[in-house]
């Protein structure tokens, strides 16, 4: 089964399937029309710094929900869900190093942990598809390609680091439409941060992403880059906090709200 085969399934059903270990792959294309979220889980003593970091960097870190310390339930976007079990794959970080990629983090959960859900660019892909704009990683059943750039985020407290971007090849004539389509969704990264030459934002080889999978860029297409919710992972690698948890790139939390709920008309 491919992720897109679950396009018509409800978020609650997919989360249950993930909780039971029946889906451990990336989620683009699942639960069509519903918001997907990036995850960052930090000890309470770093949570305020991250909240300010997100507020100062809203393009890569648009906050959808924040949990109470010790409680893994995202009460705003998915009442009854559990951030320690309901993502297909996680990353556990110790001193800035990813030490494990488990399919749940129940054994790592602590009473001082605070979960943050951030908007994800998968949420605006439905608008791209409805406008007749191709989304290559969905076509090729791959994870979206992501890159660490030379664009520096605004620091906050202990947190600093470069912006991560995701890339989608867009036919040149459709680039303006893609900008308008995605610009309607500021809560899920919004319009692109860069169009064209990857080297201008520090990407040496667009065919070798830092995270995710490479995708084909066809003749006449332009690489278009959006801010990405994996940016906190770049900050984690730069700052090296003693402990935190994130989603594995492309393995998102699927929330109850619709993408349209976050659109600006």
XYZ file of C-alpha atoms in Angstrom:
265
model
C 0.000 0.000 0.000
C 1.092 3.563 -0.768
C 0.439 6.575 1.449
C -1.908 8.009 -1.173
C -4.073 4.874 -0.867
C -5.096 6.278 2.529
C -6.098 9.676 1.138
C -9.741 9.111 2.027
C -9.203 7.647 5.508
C -9.917 9.789 8.590
C -7.051 11.117 10.739
C -8.367 9.232 13.761
C -8.306 5.927 11.854
C -4.812 6.539 10.496
C -3.498 7.530 13.936
C -4.893 4.295 15.354
C -3.264 2.329 12.562
C 0.054 4.063 13.307
C -0.348 3.480 17.058
C -0.776 -0.244 16.365
C 2.409 -0.320 14.278
C 0.583 -0.951 10.998
C 2.123 2.072 9.221
C 5.744 3.163 9.738
C 6.406 4.998 6.466
C 6.256 8.690 5.436
C 2.798 10.296 5.409
C 2.530 12.639 2.376
C -0.772 11.958 0.628
C -2.513 10.417 3.640
C -5.845 11.831 4.929
C -6.309 14.218 2.016
C -7.370 17.676 3.131
C -6.251 17.283 6.742
C -3.395 19.103 8.439
C -0.131 17.275 9.053
C 2.325 18.460 11.680
C 6.040 18.409 12.496
C 6.888 17.440 16.064
C 9.358 18.777 18.616
C 9.355 17.469 22.210
C 11.603 19.266 24.700
C 12.141 19.342 28.454
C 10.200 22.111 30.153
C 13.361 24.117 30.869
C 13.892 24.571 27.106
C 10.237 24.918 26.109
C 10.054 28.696 26.596
C 13.170 29.246 24.482
C 11.630 27.130 21.738
C 8.324 29.004 21.939
C 10.195 32.277 21.406
C 12.313 30.693 18.646
C 9.139 29.666 16.835
C 7.572 33.108 17.321
C 10.660 34.755 15.807
C 10.814 32.276 12.903
C 7.179 31.770 11.855
C 7.956 30.611 8.306
C 9.772 27.393 9.309
C 8.144 27.019 12.757
C 4.408 27.870 12.637
C 2.905 26.507 15.869
C -0.328 24.513 15.655
C -0.486 23.181 19.227
C 1.503 22.969 22.479
C 0.934 20.292 25.119
C 0.915 20.593 28.876
C 4.141 19.367 30.550
C 4.047 15.583 30.919
C 0.854 15.193 28.873
C 1.319 13.878 25.292
C -2.234 14.805 24.203
C -2.501 17.648 21.634
C -5.841 18.910 22.927
C -6.424 21.584 20.286
C -5.756 19.753 17.017
C -6.407 16.104 17.999
C -8.191 15.477 21.315
C -7.532 11.927 22.501
C -4.377 11.513 20.408
C -0.964 10.667 21.879
C 2.223 12.289 20.611
C 4.301 9.442 22.053
C 2.683 6.798 19.814
C 0.784 8.404 16.929
C 3.599 9.243 14.499
C 5.048 6.564 12.205
C 8.656 7.213 13.229
C 10.518 9.472 15.637
C 14.039 10.685 16.246
C 15.527 10.634 19.753
C 18.350 13.147 20.237
C 21.037 13.124 22.955
C 23.545 16.004 23.015
C 22.655 16.917 19.439
C 23.102 13.399 18.048
C 20.250 11.265 16.746
C 20.676 8.043 18.728
C 17.540 6.138 17.747
C 14.606 6.239 15.294
C 11.834 4.269 17.054
C 8.214 3.893 16.009
C 7.010 5.113 19.406
C 8.652 6.980 22.267
C 6.650 5.738 25.256
C 9.764 4.429 26.999
C 11.410 7.860 26.656
C 8.442 9.859 27.934
C 9.017 12.010 31.024
C 6.825 14.206 33.186
C 8.762 17.338 32.212
C 8.337 16.977 28.434
C 6.412 19.527 26.362
C 5.267 18.726 22.813
C 5.073 21.274 19.989
C 3.256 20.591 16.709
C 4.342 22.787 13.806
C 2.608 23.321 10.482
C 3.810 21.172 7.572
C 4.066 21.931 3.871
C 2.231 18.664 3.119
C -0.881 20.664 4.048
C -0.679 22.953 1.022
C 0.064 20.178 -1.445
C -3.658 19.556 -1.921
C -4.017 23.130 -3.147
C -1.130 22.598 -5.570
C -2.687 19.417 -6.937
C -6.123 21.028 -7.274
C -4.498 23.815 -9.296
C -2.981 21.246 -11.656
C 0.555 21.711 -10.313
C 2.545 18.472 -10.003
C 3.928 17.328 -6.643
C 6.812 15.125 -7.680
C 7.518 13.235 -4.439
C 3.881 12.099 -4.323
C 4.039 11.064 -7.987
C 7.176 9.037 -7.300
C 6.026 7.712 -3.894
C 9.052 9.231 -2.173
C 9.721 11.417 0.832
C 10.001 15.135 0.057
C 13.631 16.315 -0.410
C 14.866 18.640 2.365
C 18.055 20.704 2.640
C 19.959 22.606 5.327
C 20.545 26.116 3.955
C 22.796 29.081 4.695
C 19.752 31.119 5.803
C 20.156 31.728 9.533
C 17.128 31.754 11.813
C 16.631 34.479 14.410
C 18.082 33.068 17.664
C 16.122 32.804 20.919
C 17.707 31.933 24.237
C 19.756 28.777 23.778
C 18.347 28.058 20.316
C 19.849 29.080 16.993
C 20.657 27.498 13.660
C 20.025 27.422 9.902
C 16.692 27.145 8.136
C 15.769 23.841 6.521
C 13.775 23.946 3.280
C 11.760 21.444 1.275
C 11.876 21.432 -2.529
C 9.320 20.749 -5.243
C 10.146 21.022 -8.955
C 7.549 23.258 -10.618
C 7.066 23.843 -14.373
C 8.365 27.368 -14.996
C 5.031 28.673 -16.292
C 3.281 27.463 -13.120
C 5.653 28.984 -10.575
C 3.543 32.161 -10.067
C 0.454 30.006 -9.473
C 2.377 27.843 -6.994
C 3.429 30.962 -5.077
C -0.164 32.193 -4.902
C -1.555 28.762 -3.948
C 0.839 28.236 -1.066
C 0.851 31.864 0.059
C -2.735 31.321 1.194
C -1.447 29.002 3.952
C 0.829 31.046 6.258
C 0.139 28.651 9.161
C 1.768 25.815 7.199
C 4.867 27.643 5.856
C 3.100 29.766 3.229
C 4.831 31.038 0.092
C 8.305 29.869 -0.985
C 11.442 31.347 0.566
C 13.540 30.803 -2.586
C 13.004 30.049 -6.275
C 15.685 28.837 -8.665
C 19.449 28.492 -8.188
C 19.968 26.227 -5.112
C 23.547 27.423 -4.599
C 22.316 30.885 -3.578
C 20.946 29.384 -0.355
C 23.912 27.100 0.270
C 22.710 23.900 -1.430
C 25.635 22.318 -3.252
C 23.778 19.496 -5.014
C 19.998 19.560 -5.319
C 20.096 15.845 -6.151
C 21.588 15.028 -2.729
C 19.146 16.250 -0.073
C 20.188 16.331 3.595
C 16.895 14.667 4.546
C 14.224 12.854 2.558
C 14.671 11.496 -0.966
C 15.859 13.008 -4.254
C 13.186 13.538 -6.908
C 13.384 14.029 -10.659
C 13.603 17.577 -11.974
C 12.384 17.514 -15.557
C 13.412 19.871 -18.381
C 11.575 23.168 -18.089
C 11.049 22.824 -14.341
C 12.360 25.150 -11.639
C 13.324 24.011 -8.112
C 11.124 25.888 -5.646
C 11.969 25.916 -1.925
C 9.645 26.302 1.039
C 10.557 26.752 4.717
C 10.429 23.379 6.468
C 9.412 22.198 9.926
C 12.617 20.159 10.156
C 14.371 23.459 10.929
C 14.283 22.664 14.684
C 16.314 19.535 13.959
C 19.047 21.697 12.435
C 18.931 23.865 15.565
C 19.221 20.738 17.710
C 22.317 19.664 15.791
C 23.790 23.153 16.214
C 22.963 23.721 19.903
C 23.188 20.096 21.145
C 20.615 20.061 23.993
C 20.969 17.115 26.392
C 17.717 15.467 25.281
C 14.799 15.965 22.911
C 12.526 14.092 20.527
C 11.351 15.010 17.023
C 9.500 13.334 14.183
C 11.599 11.518 11.601
C 11.561 13.666 8.442
C 8.427 13.012 6.401
C 6.798 10.926 9.155
C 4.243 13.457 10.339
C 1.456 13.734 12.898
C -1.939 13.834 11.166
C -4.323 16.210 12.938
C -8.112 16.586 12.833
C -8.469 20.106 11.345
C -8.729 20.602 7.597
C -6.065 22.389 5.601
C -8.746 24.879 4.607
C -9.136 25.846 8.271
C -5.697 27.473 8.040
C -6.161 29.131 4.660
C -6.333 32.914 4.217
C -8.831 33.864 1.540
